[in-house]
Amino acid sequence: MGYAEVCVNSPVAPRQTFSYAIPSGMNISIGQAVLVPFGEKVLQGIVLALSEYPAVAETREIAEIIEPQPVLSPAAVSLAGWISQYYLSPIFDAVALMLPPGFERKALTFITASPLLPDFDLSSLTPDQKLLLETVRKEDKVNLRRLENKTGKKKSQSIISQLVKRGLATRSYELEPVRASPRQEPYLNLAISPDQAQQEASSLNKSGARKQAALLDFLIQQPGTVSLAAARKETRSNKSVVDALVSKGLVATEYIQTRRDPLSAWNVNLSLPLPLTASQDAVFRPIRKSLAEQTDSKIFLLHGVTGSGKTEIYLQALAETIKTGKRGIVLVPEIALTPQTIERFASRFPGKVAVLHSQLSLGEQFDEWQRIRAGEFDVVIGPRSALFAPQPDLGLIIVDEEHEWTYKQDDKSPRYHTRNVAIKLSGLTGATVILGSATPDVETFYHACRGDYHLLHLPERVTPSENAPLPRVEIVDLKDELKAGNRSLFSHSLSEAISNAVTAGEQVILFLNRRGAATFIQCRNCGFTLNCRRCDVPLSYHLDEDMLVCHQCNYRTAVPRVCPRCQSRRIKFLGTGTQKLEQETGTAFPQARLLRWDSDATRKKDSHREILERFRSHQADILIGTQMVTKGLDLPRVTLVGAVNADYGLNRPDFRAGERTFQLLSQVAGRAGRGPRGGQVIIQTYTPEHYAIQAAAKHDYSLFYEREITYRRQLHNPPFSRLARLTFSHTNDAFCRKEAENLRRLLIEERDARGIAGLTVIGPAPAFIHRLRGRFRWQLVLRGADPSAFLAPVSIPQGWAIDIDPVGL
Ligand code: ADP
Ligand code: ZN
Ligand code: ZN
């Protein structure tokens, strides 16, 4: 007899698998979905390993196979194991990333009566046993729930156990059906023969019912069934025309299951590969080599300024992959924000692209998953979860805008980073990985410089013409504006530039990164912001206690009355959001049509595309928004981009604040000047000398990188260390803090007992968002060579969320 190591969908012992015996005659492979008895219940599980001997003395048997074909490939099983181990997540959470949508369902128990032996004495049964047995014998099989309704849960279960023991009944298990039903659409058919229909049509024509006759004629000409929508459109008939034909019995409606294709609403024209420029050709060569043969380095970092032709490289790399009989996965930060990118992939590989997005119903997602597994799509595009699509013969993984934070899942377990998992998956499958960005993540770039990844550059723009210059950037020092008596949100320069652009019929983007809840304080005279002395991050103002707090180490101090640097009393609490900006823009430029794009404005489902479409079709002159406006927009009419306050990002209590600011400013600057009229960028700031702002203004990544990496080295921040964040949340603040202090003590004891050097425990401190949905949150941060390995054997108390390599602190 063999044994299987099964991970089950249960919160008990989450990081462990359980041994089950394989009943004789049952064929079990790795990756197989099974039902297993677990305590009193029957649960879904996935076989992760097979062995000759069980891991424990007593094992139960696997109850049932859910599906003959394994749901996970061996590579997927290894990947899940790695995710669970590295990110310290429950193994089932990691496995669940790769399961078909809607897989997680309850198992239903069915009872079937066994044939009675001729000499069986029914009077040996109790009245209850007899009652249930009779119910069961009336049908093939009975859902246990129905019996429970009859005699109560506990009682029916024990009676069934007695019946099973006496050989009078057997149990079997099935999964609950998938609830979401696929989408159905009405279709039209002739209800009579074409000849009869011909006659009916001519008599309808004679009686003056021309529209009905036309629709009937149309249906006669169709080889098969036609969708109602298409038929009405083609013949310009309204609903009453269709209804009349149906009620006369000439036409029948039927409902057919349809796939909701997210691309169908778009105008997708075939696009052909462009002849590569010399720089593109130079970066494409090593990629093509990696796709064609087994090479050492399969990970590429494609660093190319905005508009340098990275996407064209992705497209041709995919074509190359398909040529060798393999398939690709393309990851984008957010589907809703990148319709233009998606369109380009769909038009290069028409009919061969699956777009995974959350608007599909569960049933549709399930169908899509099956079709992907069957190899129907050359390319799968989606957000981070698309990395786990069951794409067979995976040859290429593209991570577009690899620096984006949405690639890190941090709201639920497993808190994985897409980039790291993609690299791991490449190791397991031999797939090539292209990480692309105009502003690579500092850690990615560091690895590329060290030779861990293959570094490729595209230094010039291809549009509007080859080697087109990047837009001119002007930095405006807001302190000077104040001195000149200008207290509005718009500097003299920006104000003039907006007026000119709007008057000339051009478009403007105004960017204001106001998202976090924390307010910061800044001296209006010298621009100084108050930082924590221990952590070098800005202190946040807490309104409730009227104190400044460091969100990394909990250092607290009163709000100073004069600026510690220049003694000025003009200390200012800053906090302007996009709504206030919209209001002031309206007052200052009454002639301009405004459009706001931020998370408040996009509560509705499709509104990202609607807003973008309104702006693209010039129904507005000025687009005001948060970081949404920095994404891959390609809008030729935009000639001016204004960053209204570049300091907002800089004042986040996070060592990545400089990096984030550089990325946002570079990306937003990249939106300007994509058309023939060129473009201009104005950055307003109180800290014009800051390296992130200076580097963004010069479009100079290396200038930024050299400074940033020096700071990281000095402060032992990643990539020179790794971090882990542990967060505890509770409705009681004091309790939360106490828990955090206890865990801190436990971790320090553990560290000292194991003699681990160079591991610091920082905190406890309130989380950046201290109170979230009524719960207080405290956090500890571990910094060291490998906090994941340190934490792995530690049993962390219930209620803690662990985030390895967190992206926002
Ligand atoms: P990125 O992804 O780096 O922002 P894109 O791939 O979107 O750059 O290229 C920017 C523009 O240049 C697009 O409109 C694209 O069609 C065009 N383009 C890219 N490569 C070429 C080429 N080899 N020849 C002509 N136009 C190109
Ligand atoms: Zn000052
Ligand atoms: Zn601090």
CSV table of N, CA and C in Angstrom, one decimal, residues 114-123 137 167-168:
chain,number,residue,atom,x,y,z
A,114,SER,N,-27.3,-0.6,0.8
A,114,SER,CA,-26.8,-1.8,0.2
A,114,SER,C,-28.0,-2.8,0.1
A,115,PRO,N,-27.8,-3.8,-0.9
A,115,PRO,CA,-28.9,-4.8,-1.0
A,115,PRO,C,-29.1,-5.6,0.3
A,116,LEU,N,-30.3,-5.8,0.7
A,116,LEU,CA,-30.6,-6.6,1.9
A,116,LEU,C,-30.4,-8.1,1.7
A,117,LEU,N,-29.7,-8.7,2.6
A,117,LEU,CA,-29.6,-10.2,2.5
A,117,LEU,C,-31.0,-10.8,2.8
A,118,PRO,N,-31.3,-11.9,2.1
A,118,PRO,CA,-32.7,-12.5,2.2
A,118,PRO,C,-33.0,-12.8,3.7
A,119,ASP,N,-32.0,-13.2,4.5
A,119,ASP,CA,-32.4,-13.6,5.9
A,119,ASP,C,-32.3,-12.4,6.9
A,120,PHE,N,-32.2,-11.2,6.3
A,120,PHE,CA,-32.0,-10.1,7.3
A,120,PHE,C,-33.3,-9.8,8.0
A,121,ASP,N,-33.1,-9.6,9.3
A,121,ASP,CA,-34.3,-9.4,10.2
A,121,ASP,C,-34.5,-7.9,10.5
A,122,LEU,N,-35.4,-7.3,9.8
A,122,LEU,CA,-35.6,-5.9,10.0
A,122,LEU,C,-36.0,-5.5,11.4
A,123,SER,N,-36.6,-6.4,12.1
A,123,SER,CA,-37.0,-6.1,13.5
A,123,SER,C,-35.8,-5.9,14.4
A,137,ARG,N,-33.5,3.7,1.1
A,137,ARG,CA,-33.8,2.6,0.1
A,137,ARG,C,-34.7,3.0,-1.0
A,167,GLY,N,-23.2,-2.9,7.5
A,167,GLY,CA,-23.2,-3.2,6.1
A,167,GLY,C,-24.5,-2.9,5.4
A,168,LEU,N,-25.3,-2.1,5.9
A,168,LEU,CA,-26.6,-1.8,5.3
A,168,LEU,C,-26.6,-0.6,4.4
